[in-house]
Coordinates of N, CA and C in Angstrom, one line a residue:
X1 N 83.7 62.6 86.2 CA 83.4 63.7 86.6 C 84.5 64.3 85.9
X2 N 84.3 65.9 85.4 CA 85.0 66.7 84.8 C 85.8 67.3 85.9
X3 N 87.0 67.8 85.1 CA 87.9 68.8 86.0 C 88.1 70.1 85.4
X4 N 88.5 71.2 86.0 CA 89.1 72.4 85.5 C 90.4 72.4 85.7
X5 N 91.3 72.8 85.1 CA 92.8 73.2 85.3 C 93.0 74.1 86.2
X6 N 93.7 74.0 87.1 CA 93.9 75.1 88.3 C 92.8 75.3 89.3
X7 N 91.5 74.7 89.3 CA 90.6 74.9 90.3 C 90.1 73.7 91.0
X8 N 89.1 73.6 91.3 CA 88.5 72.2 92.3 C 87.9 71.4 91.2
X9 N 87.4 70.4 91.8 CA 86.8 69.2 91.0 C 85.4 69.7 90.5
X10 N 85.1 69.6 89.7 CA 83.5 69.8 89.3 C 82.6 68.8 89.7
X11 N 81.8 69.4 90.4 CA 80.8 68.1 91.3 C 79.6 67.9 90.3
X12 N 79.1 68.6 89.1 CA 78.3 68.1 88.7 C 78.7 67.5 87.5
X13 N 77.9 66.3 87.0 CA 78.1 65.6 85.7 C 77.8 66.4 84.4
X14 N 78.6 66.1 83.2 CA 78.1 67.2 82.1 C 76.6 67.4 81.9
X15 N 76.1 68.6 81.6 CA 74.6 69.0 81.7 C 73.9 68.4 80.7
X16 N 72.5 67.6 80.7 CA 71.8 67.3 79.5 C 71.7 68.3 78.3
X17 N 72.2 69.6 78.8 CA 72.1 70.4 77.9 C 73.5 70.4 77.1
X18 N 74.3 69.9 77.7 CA 75.5 70.2 76.7 C 75.7 69.3 75.4
X19 N 75.6 70.2 74.4 CA 75.4 69.6 73.1 C 76.6 68.7 72.5
X20 N 78.0 69.3 72.7 CA 79.0 68.7 72.3 C 79.4 67.0 72.7
X21 N 79.1 67.0 74.1 CA 79.0 65.7 74.8 C 78.2 64.5 74.3
X22 N 77.0 65.1 73.7 CA 76.0 64.0 73.3 C 76.6 63.6 71.6
X23 N 77.3 64.2 71.1 CA 77.7 63.8 69.5 C 78.7 62.7 69.4
X24 N 78.7 61.9 68.5 CA 79.5 60.8 68.0 C 80.6 61.7 67.2
X25 N 82.0 61.1 67.3 CA 83.1 61.6 66.6 C 82.9 62.3 65.1
X26 N 81.8 61.4 64.5 CA 81.6 61.8 63.1 C 80.7 63.0 63.1
X27 N 79.9 63.2 63.8 CA 78.7 64.5 64.1 C 79.8 65.3 64.4
X28 N 80.5 65.2 65.5 CA 81.3 66.5 66.3 C 82.2 67.1 65.2
X29 N 82.8 66.1 64.2 CA 83.8 66.8 63.2 C 82.8 67.6 62.1
X30 N 81.5 66.8 61.6 CA 81.0 67.4 60.9 C 80.4 69.1 61.3
X31 N 80.0 68.9 62.6 CA 79.5 70.1 62.9 C 80.6 71.5 63.4
X32 N 81.9 70.8 64.0 CA 82.9 71.5 63.9 C 83.4 72.2 62.5
X33 N 83.2 71.5 61.2 CA 83.9 71.8 60.2 C 82.6 72.9 59.5
X34 N 81.8 73.1 60.0 CA 80.7 74.0 59.6 C 80.7 75.2 60.2
X35 N 81.5 75.5 61.4 CA 81.7 76.7 62.0 C 83.0 77.5 62.0
X36 N 82.9 78.7 63.0 CA 84.2 79.2 63.3 C 84.3 79.6 64.6
X37 N 85.4 80.0 65.2 CA 85.3 80.4 66.7 C 85.1 81.7 66.5
X38 N 84.5 82.3 67.6 CA 84.0 83.7 67.6 C 84.2 84.1 69.4
X39 N 84.4 85.3 69.6 CA 84.6 85.7 71.1 C 83.7 86.6 71.3
X40 N 83.4 86.7 72.3 CA 82.4 88.2 72.9 C 83.2 88.3 74.3
X41 N 83.2 89.9 74.9 CA 83.6 90.3 75.9 C 82.7 90.3 77.2
X42 N 82.8 90.2 78.1 CA 81.7 90.3 79.2 C 80.7 91.4 79.0
X43 N 79.8 91.0 79.2 CA 78.5 92.4 79.0 C 78.1 92.3 77.8
X44 N 78.8 91.5 76.6 CA 78.5 91.7 75.4 C 77.0 90.7 74.9
X45 N 75.8 91.3 74.3 CA 74.7 90.6 73.7 C 75.1 89.7 72.6
X46 N 74.8 88.4 73.0 CA 75.2 87.4 71.6 C 74.0 87.4 71.2
X47 N 72.9 87.4 71.6 CA 71.4 87.5 71.0 C 70.6 88.5 71.6
X48 N 69.6 89.0 70.7 CA 68.9 89.9 71.2 C 67.2 89.7 71.3
X49 N 66.7 89.8 72.3 CA 65.2 89.4 72.1 C 64.4 90.3 71.2
X50 N 63.6 89.4 70.3 CA 63.0 89.8 69.5 C 63.4 90.0 67.9
X51 N 65.0 90.0 68.2 CA 65.6 90.1 66.8 C 66.0 88.7 65.8
X52 N 66.4 88.8 65.0 CA 66.6 87.7 64.1 C 68.4 87.3 64.1
X53 N 68.6 86.0 64.1 CA 70.2 85.9 63.6 C 70.3 85.0 62.9
X54 N 71.5 84.9 62.3 CA 71.9 84.1 61.0 C 72.7 83.1 61.5
X55 N 72.9 82.8 62.7 CA 73.8 81.2 63.1 C 73.2 81.1 64.5
X56 N 73.6 79.9 65.0 CA 73.6 78.9 66.1 C 75.0 79.2 66.7
X57 N 75.2 79.1 68.2 CA 76.5 79.2 68.9 C 76.6 77.8 69.8
X58 N 77.6 77.2 69.8 CA 77.7 76.3 70.8 C 79.0 76.8 71.6
X59 N 78.8 77.0 72.8 CA 79.5 77.7 74.0 C 80.8 76.8 74.2
X60 N 81.9 77.4 74.1 CA 83.0 76.4 74.2 C 83.8 77.1 75.6
X61 N 83.6 78.2 75.8 CA 84.4 78.7 77.2 C 83.6 79.7 77.8
X62 N 83.3 79.7 78.9 CA 82.7 81.0 79.6 C 81.1 80.6 79.9
X63 N 80.3 81.8 80.5 CA 78.8 81.4 80.7 C 78.1 82.4 80.2
X64 N 76.8 82.2 80.1 CA 76.2 83.2 79.4 C 74.6 83.1 80.5
X65 N 74.0 84.4 80.3 CA 72.5 84.4 80.9 C 71.6 84.7 79.5
X66 N 70.3 83.9 80.0 CA 69.2 84.0 78.8 C 68.5 85.0 79.8
X67 N 67.8 85.9 79.3 CA 66.9 86.8 79.8 C 65.9 87.4 78.9
X68 N 64.9 88.1 79.4 CA 64.1 89.2 78.8 C 63.9 90.1 79.7
X69 N 63.1 91.1 79.1 CA 62.9 92.6 79.8 C 61.7 93.0 79.7
X70 N 61.0 93.3 80.7 CA 59.5 93.4 81.0 C 59.1 94.9 80.2
X71 N 58.1 95.4 80.3 CA 57.7 96.6 79.7 C 58.3 97.5 80.5
X72 N 58.6 97.6 81.9 CA 59.0 98.4 82.8 C 60.2 98.6 82.7
X73 N 61.3 97.7 82.1 CA 62.5 97.6 81.9 C 63.2 96.7 83.1
X74 N 62.4 95.6 83.8 CA 63.2 95.0 84.9 C 63.6 93.7 84.0
X75 N 64.7 93.1 84.6 CA 65.1 92.0 83.6 C 64.6 90.6 84.6
X76 N 64.2 89.6 83.7 CA 63.8 88.6 84.0 C 64.7 87.4 83.7
X77 N 65.7 86.9 84.7 CA 66.6 85.8 84.1 C 66.0 84.6 83.9
X78 N 65.9 83.8 82.6 CA 65.6 82.9 82.4 C 66.6 81.5 82.7
X79 N 67.6 81.6 82.5 CA 68.6 80.4 82.5 C 69.7 81.0 82.7
X80 N 71.0 80.2 83.3 CA 72.4 80.3 83.2 C 73.1 79.0 82.1
X81 N 73.7 79.4 81.2 CA 74.3 78.2 80.2 C 75.9 78.3 80.3
X82 N 76.7 77.3 80.3 CA 77.7 77.2 80.5 C 78.6 76.4 79.1
X83 N 79.8 76.1 79.4 CA 80.4 75.3 78.1 C 79.5 73.8 77.7
X84 N 79.2 73.8 76.4 CA 78.5 72.8 75.8 C 77.3 73.3 75.3
X85 N 76.7 74.1 75.9 CA 75.1 74.7 75.4 C 75.3 75.0 74.1
X86 N 74.1 74.8 73.6 CA 73.9 75.3 72.1 C 72.7 76.7 72.4
X87 N 72.9 77.3 71.8 CA 72.1 78.7 71.9 C 71.7 79.5 70.5
X88 N 70.6 79.7 70.5 CA 70.2 80.0 69.0 C 69.4 79.1 68.3
X89 N 69.3 77.9 68.7 CA 68.8 76.8 68.1 C 67.5 76.7 67.8
X90 N 66.6 77.1 68.9 CA 65.1 77.3 68.6 C 64.9 78.3 67.7
X91 N 65.6 79.6 67.6 CA 64.9 80.3 66.6 C 65.2 79.5 65.3
X92 N 66.6 79.2 65.0 CA 67.2 78.5 63.8 C 65.8 77.6 63.4
X93 N 65.4 76.7 64.2 CA 64.8 75.7 63.8 C 62.9 76.1 63.4
X94 N 62.5 77.1 64.1 CA 61.4 77.3 64.2 C 61.1 78.7 63.4
X95 N 62.0 79.5 63.2 CA 62.6 80.2 62.1 C 61.6 81.7 62.5
X96 N 61.6 81.8 63.9 CA 60.9 82.9 64.7 C 62.0 83.7 65.4
X97 N 61.8 84.9 65.6 CA 62.6 85.8 66.1 C 63.2 85.1 67.6
X98 N 64.3 85.7 67.9 CA 65.1 85.3 69.2 C 64.0 85.5 70.4
X99 N 63.6 84.5 71.4 CA 63.1 84.7 72.1 C 63.2 85.4 73.8
X100 N 64.8 85.3 73.8 CA 65.4 85.9 75.0 C 66.6 86.6 74.4
X101 N 67.1 87.2 75.3 CA 68.4 88.4 75.0 C 69.5 87.3 76.0
X102 N 70.7 86.8 75.2 CA 71.6 86.1 75.7 C 73.0 86.9 75.9
X103 N 73.4 87.2 77.3 CA 74.5 88.2 77.3 C 75.5 87.4 78.2
X104 N 76.5 87.8 77.5 CA 78.0 87.0 78.1 C 78.1 87.2 79.7
X105 N 78.1 86.8 80.7 CA 78.6 86.9 82.1 C 79.9 86.7 82.1
X106 N 80.6 86.6 81.3 CA 82.0 86.5 81.5 C 82.6 86.5 79.9
X107 N 84.0 86.5 79.5 CA 84.3 86.5 78.1 C 84.1 84.9 77.6
X108 N 83.7 85.2 76.5 CA 82.8 84.2 76.0 C 83.5 83.7 74.6
X109 N 83.7 82.3 74.5 CA 84.3 81.8 73.0 C 83.1 80.5 72.5
X110 N 82.9 80.7 71.6 CA 81.8 79.8 71.0 C 82.2 79.4 69.5
X111 N 81.9 78.5 69.1 CA 81.6 77.8 67.9 C 80.4 78.3 67.2
X112 N 80.6 79.4 65.9 CA 79.4 79.7 65.4 C 79.2 78.9 64.1
X113 N 77.8 78.7 63.9 CA 77.4 77.9 62.6 C 76.4 78.6 61.9
X114 N 76.5 79.0 60.6 CA 75.5 79.8 60.2 C 74.4 78.9 60.1
X115 N 72.9 79.4 60.2 CA 71.7 78.8 60.1 C 71.2 77.7 59.3
X116 N 71.4 78.2 58.2 CA 71.7 77.2 56.9 C 72.1 76.0 56.9
X117 N 73.6 76.2 57.3 CA 74.5 75.0 57.4 C 73.9 74.2 58.5
X118 N 73.5 74.6 59.7 CA 73.0 74.0 60.9 C 71.8 73.3 60.6
X119 N 71.0 73.6 59.7 CA 69.5 72.9 59.3 C 70.0 71.8 58.5
X120 N 71.0 72.3 57.4 CA 71.3 71.2 56.6 C 72.0 69.9 57.5
X121 N 72.8 70.3 58.4 CA 73.5 69.4 59.6 C 72.4 68.6 60.4
X122 N 71.6 69.2 60.5 CA 70.4 68.3 61.2 C 69.6 67.4 60.4
X123 N 69.8 67.5 59.2 CA 68.9 66.8 58.1 C 69.8 65.6 57.8
X124 N 71.2 65.9 57.7 CA 72.2 64.7 57.7 C 72.2 63.9 58.7
X125 N 72.1 64.6 59.9 CA 72.1 63.8 61.1 C 70.9 63.6 62.1
X126 N 69.8 63.2 61.6 CA 68.7 63.0 62.3 C 68.8 62.7 63.8
X127 N 69.6 61.8 64.1 CA 69.9 61.5 65.6 C 70.1 62.5 66.4
X128 N 70.8 63.6 65.9 CA 71.2 64.9 66.6 C 70.0 65.8 66.9
X129 N 69.0 65.6 65.6 CA 67.8 66.5 65.6 C 67.1 65.8 66.8
X130 N 66.8 64.6 67.0 CA 66.2 64.1 68.0 C 67.1 64.4 69.6
X131 N 68.0 64.4 69.5 CA 68.6 64.8 70.9 C 68.5 66.3 71.1
X132 N 68.1 67.1 70.0 CA 68.0 68.6 70.4 C 66.5 68.5 70.7
X133 N 65.7 67.6 70.1 CA 64.2 67.7 70.6 C 64.3 67.4 71.9
X134 N 64.7 66.5 72.5 CA 64.9 65.8 73.9 C 65.1 67.1 75.2
X135 N 66.4 68.0 74.4 CA 66.7 68.8 75.3 C 65.7 70.2 75.3
X136 N 64.8 70.3 74.4 CA 64.0 71.5 74.0 C 62.9 71.0 75.3
X137 N 62.8 69.5 75.3 CA 61.5 69.1 76.1 C 62.1 69.3 77.4
X138 N 63.5 69.3 77.9 CA 63.9 69.3 79.3 C 63.7 70.7 79.6
X139 N 64.0 71.9 78.5 CA 63.8 73.1 78.9 C 62.1 73.4 79.3
X140 N 61.5 73.0 78.6 CA 60.1 73.3 78.5 C 59.6 72.7 80.3
X141 N 60.1 71.7 80.6 CA 59.8 71.2 81.8 C 60.6 71.9 82.9
X142 N 61.5 72.7 82.6 CA 62.2 73.2 83.6 C 61.5 74.6 83.6
X143 N 61.0 75.1 82.6 CA 60.3 76.4 82.8 C 59.1 76.4 83.3
X144 N 58.2 75.0 83.1 CA 56.9 74.6 84.1 C 57.5 74.7 85.5
X145 N 58.3 74.0 85.8 CA 59.0 73.7 87.1 C 59.1 75.4 88.0
X146 N 59.8 76.1 87.0 CA 59.9 77.3 87.9 C 58.7 78.3 88.1
X147 N 57.7 78.2 87.1 CA 56.4 78.6 87.2 C 55.9 78.3 88.5
X148 N 55.8 77.1 88.6 CA 55.2 76.5 90.0 C 56.0 77.0 91.3
X149 N 57.1 77.3 91.0 CA 58.2 77.8 92.2 C 57.6 78.7 92.5
X150 N 57.3 80.0 91.6 CA 56.7 81.2 91.7 C 55.6 81.2 92.8
X151 N 54.8 80.2 92.5 CA 53.5 80.5 93.4 C 53.8 79.6 94.9
X152 N 54.3 78.7 94.4 CA 54.5 77.6 95.9 C 55.7 77.8 96.7
X153 N 56.6 78.5 96.4 CA 58.0 78.7 97.3 C 57.8 80.3 97.7
X154 N 58.4 80.6 98.8 CA 58.5 82.1 99.2 C 59.8 82.3 98.7
X155 N 60.6 83.7 99.0 CA 61.8 84.1 98.5 C 63.1 83.2 98.7
X156 N 63.0 83.0 99.9 CA 64.2 82.2 100.6 C 64.2 80.6 100.0
X157 N 63.0 80.0 99.9 CA 62.9 78.8 98.8 C 63.5 78.9 97.7
X158 N 63.0 80.1 97.0 CA 63.4 80.2 95.3 C 65.0 80.5 95.4
X159 N 65.6 81.2 96.2 CA 67.1 81.6 96.2 C 67.6 80.3 96.7
X160 N 67.2 79.6 97.5 CA 67.8 78.5 97.8 C 67.8 77.4 96.7
X161 N 66.9 77.3 96.0 CA 66.8 76.5 94.8 C 67.8 76.9 93.7
X162 N 67.9 78.1 93.5 CA 68.7 78.7 92.6 C 70.3 78.4 93.1
X163 N 70.5 78.4 94.1 CA 71.8 78.2 94.6 C 72.0 76.6 94.5
X164 N 71.5 75.8 95.0 CA 71.4 74.4 94.7 C 71.7 74.1 93.0
X165 N 71.0 74.8 92.1 CA 71.2 74.6 90.6 C 72.4 74.9 90.0
X166 N 73.1 76.1 90.6 CA 74.1 76.6 90.3 C 75.3 75.7 91.0
X167 N 75.1 75.3 92.1 CA 76.0 74.3 92.8 C 76.3 72.9 91.9
X168 N 75.2 72.4 91.4 CA 75.2 71.3 90.8 C 75.7 71.6 89.3
X169 N 75.4 72.4 88.6 CA 75.9 72.9 87.3 C 77.2 73.3 87.2
X170 N 77.8 74.2 88.1 CA 79.0 74.6 88.1 C 79.8 74.7 89.2
X171 N 79.5 74.0 90.4 CA 80.0 74.2 91.6 C 81.3 73.1 91.6
X172 N 82.5 73.8 92.5 CA 83.8 73.1 92.7 C 84.1 73.0 93.8
X173 N 84.6 71.9 94.5 CA 85.2 71.5 95.9 C 86.1 72.9 95.9
X174 N 86.3 73.2 97.2 CA 87.2 74.3 97.6 C 88.2 73.9 98.5
X175 N 88.4 72.5 98.6 CA 89.5 72.3 99.2 C 89.1 71.7 100.7
X176 N 87.9 72.0 101.0 CA 87.1 71.4 102.3 C 85.9 70.6 102.1
X177 N 85.1 71.2 103.1 CA 83.9 70.5 102.9 C 83.0 70.9 102.0
X178 N 83.0 72.4 101.6 CA 82.6 73.5 100.7 C 82.4 73.3 99.3
X179 N 81.0 73.7 98.8 CA 81.1 73.9 97.1 C 81.0 75.2 96.6
X180 N 82.0 75.5 96.0 CA 82.2 77.1 95.6 C 81.8 77.5 94.3
X181 N 81.0 78.2 94.3 CA 80.1 78.8 92.9 C 80.7 80.2 92.7
X182 N 81.8 80.2 91.3 CA 82.2 81.3 91.0 C 81.6 81.7 89.8
X183 N 80.8 82.9 89.9 CA 80.1 83.3 88.8 C 79.5 85.0 88.9
X184 N 79.9 85.6 88.0 CA 79.8 86.9 88.0 C 78.1 87.5 88.1
X185 N 77.3 86.8 89.0 CA 76.1 87.2 88.8 C 75.7 88.2 90.1
X186 N 75.4 89.1 89.7 CA 74.8 90.2 90.8 C 73.5 89.7 91.7
X187 N 73.4 90.7 92.6 CA 72.2 90.3 93.5 C 70.8 90.8 92.6
X188 N 70.8 91.9 91.6 CA 69.9 92.2 91.0 C 69.6 90.9 89.7
X189 N 70.5 90.6 89.3 CA 70.3 89.3 88.4 C 69.7 88.0 89.1
X190 N 70.2 87.9 90.3 CA 70.0 86.7 91.2 C 68.3 87.3 91.6
X191 N 67.8 88.4 91.7 CA 66.4 88.8 91.9 C 65.7 88.2 90.5
X192 N 66.3 88.8 89.5 CA 65.4 88.7 88.1 C 65.3 87.0 87.8
X193 N 66.1 86.5 88.8 CA 65.9 84.9 88.3 C 65.2 84.2 89.2
X194 N 64.9 84.8 90.3 CA 63.9 84.2 91.2 C 62.7 84.8 91.4
X195 N 62.4 86.2 90.5 CA 61.2 86.8 90.7 C 60.9 87.3 91.8
X196 N 62.1 88.2 92.6 CA 62.2 88.7 93.8 C 62.8 90.1 93.4
X197 N 62.5 91.1 94.4 CA 63.0 92.4 94.5 C 64.7 91.9 95.0
X198 N 65.5 92.9 94.7 CA 67.0 93.0 95.2 C 67.0 92.9 96.8
X199 N 65.8 93.6 97.3 CA 65.9 93.6 98.9 C 65.5 91.9 99.6
X200 N 64.6 91.5 99.0 CA 64.2 90.2 99.5 C 65.5 89.3 99.2
X201 N 66.2 89.3 98.0 CA 67.1 88.3 97.9 C 68.2 88.7 98.7
X202 N 68.7 90.2 99.3 CA 69.8 90.2 100.1 C 69.0 89.7 101.4
X203 N 68.1 89.6 101.8 CA 67.5 89.2 103.1 C 67.6 87.9 103.1
X204 N 67.3 87.2 102.0 CA 67.3 85.8 102.0 C 68.5 85.1 102.1
X205 N 69.9 85.7 101.4 CA 71.0 85.5 101.7 C 71.7 85.6 103.0
X206 N 71.2 86.5 103.3 CA 71.6 86.7 105.1 C 71.0 85.7 105.8
X207 N 69.8 85.5 105.5 CA 69.3 84.1 106.4 C 69.9 82.7 106.2
X208 N 69.9 82.5 105.0 CA 71.0 81.1 104.5 C 72.4 81.4 105.1
X209 N 73.0 82.7 105.3 CA 74.3 82.9 105.9 C 74.1 82.4 107.5
X210 N 73.2 83.0 108.1 CA 72.8 82.7 109.5 C 72.7 81.6 109.8
X211 N 72.0 80.7 109.0 CA 71.9 79.4 109.3 C 73.2 78.7 109.4
X212 N 74.0 79.2 108.3 CA 75.5 78.3 108.3 C 75.5 77.5 107.2
X213 N 74.6 77.7 106.3 CA 74.4 77.0 104.9 C 75.2 77.2 103.9
X214 N 75.4 78.8 103.7 CA 76.3 79.4 102.7 C 77.3 80.6 103.4
X215 N 78.2 80.7 102.6 CA 79.2 82.0 102.6 C 79.2 82.8 101.5
X216 N 79.0 83.8 101.5 CA 79.1 84.7 100.2 C 80.3 85.7 100.1
X217 N 80.5 85.8 99.1 CA 82.0 86.4 98.8 C 81.7 87.4 97.5
X218 N 82.5 88.0 97.2 CA 82.3 88.9 96.2 C 82.4 87.9 94.6
X219 N 81.1 88.0 94.0 CA 81.0 87.3 92.9 C 81.1 85.8 93.2
X220 N 81.1 85.2 94.3 CA 81.1 83.8 94.6 C 80.2 83.5 95.7
X221 N 79.7 82.5 95.8 CA 79.1 81.8 97.0 C 79.6 80.5 97.4
X222 N 79.8 79.8 98.5 CA 80.5 78.9 99.0 C 79.2 78.2 99.8
X223 N 78.8 77.0 99.4 CA 77.6 76.2 99.8 C 78.2 75.4 101.0
X224 N 77.7 75.5 102.2 CA 78.5 74.8 103.3 C 77.3 73.4 103.8
X225 N 76.2 73.6 103.1 CA 75.2 72.6 103.5 C 74.0 72.4 102.6
X226 N 74.7 71.8 101.5 CA 73.6 71.6 100.1 C 72.3 70.7 100.4
X227 N 72.6 70.1 101.5 CA 71.2 68.9 101.9 C 70.1 69.8 102.5
X228 N 70.5 70.9 103.3 CA 69.7 71.8 104.0 C 69.1 72.5 103.1
X229 N 69.8 73.2 101.9 CA 69.2 74.0 101.0 C 68.3 73.2 100.0
X230 N 68.7 72.1 99.7 CA 67.7 71.2 99.0 C 66.1 71.1 99.6
X231 N 66.3 70.6 101.0 CA 65.2 70.5 101.7 C 64.3 71.9 102.0
X232 N 65.0 72.6 102.1 CA 64.2 74.3 101.9 C 63.6 74.9 100.7
X233 N 64.1 74.1 99.5 CA 63.6 74.1 98.4 C 62.9 73.2 97.6
X234 N 62.1 72.6 98.5 CA 61.4 71.2 98.2 C 60.1 71.7 98.2

C-alpha cells in the first residue's frame, strides 16, 4: 500500500485510473519527456465543458472534480480524481469538445502533454492505448452504476456510497480505528455528486453521525464503521 509522508497510511491500493502506475519504465520516460509541469491554484478550471483543449494532463499532486452544469446553473459532480489520473484524454482521442469541467479542489500540479504528441505517443505504444481503453470502459461502467443508484437508492444510501468511495480512494488511518477523508468538498458539491439537495445531504450526514458510522469535521470526514456504510449503500 502507498503512504503519504506526514499523514496516515493510505487504505486503498492505487486506483485503476492511475495512469502512471500502469506504465513500464520506457513508456513512462517517453511520456514524461513529451510534457512539462504546470500548476493550478485551488478553484481553477483546468478544462471547461464544451471547450477544446490542446493538451492532456496527468495529475501529479492534488485532486480535481469533474462536473457539468445544468441549464438552471446547478452543478452535477461526476467524479473526483487524484494523483495518477489522466484528464483530457477522451477529448484528445475522439477530437470532440471537452465533456465536463475539471476544477482543482486544491492546488494542482500536473504533467501537461500536447494533444499531437500524446496521439503520437499512443501510436508508438499500443499497449498504453489498450490500457486507456480499459480505463474508459471502467468509467462507463461507473457511470452506469451511478445512474442505477439514482433510481434504486435514497439520499442516505447515495451519500453512504460516496463516502465509501472516498474512503477507498483517498482514506487514511487516523491513528485509531477510523478512516479519515480529508478533501475540500462542500456539502453543495456532495449534493451535486449524489443528485440530491444540500438540505437532504445535510440530513443524511446527520443520520450517519447519529448512527455512529461517521464523524464530520471542517473539510474532513472520519469513517468509524465502513462495513455498515457499505451495507447501507448496497
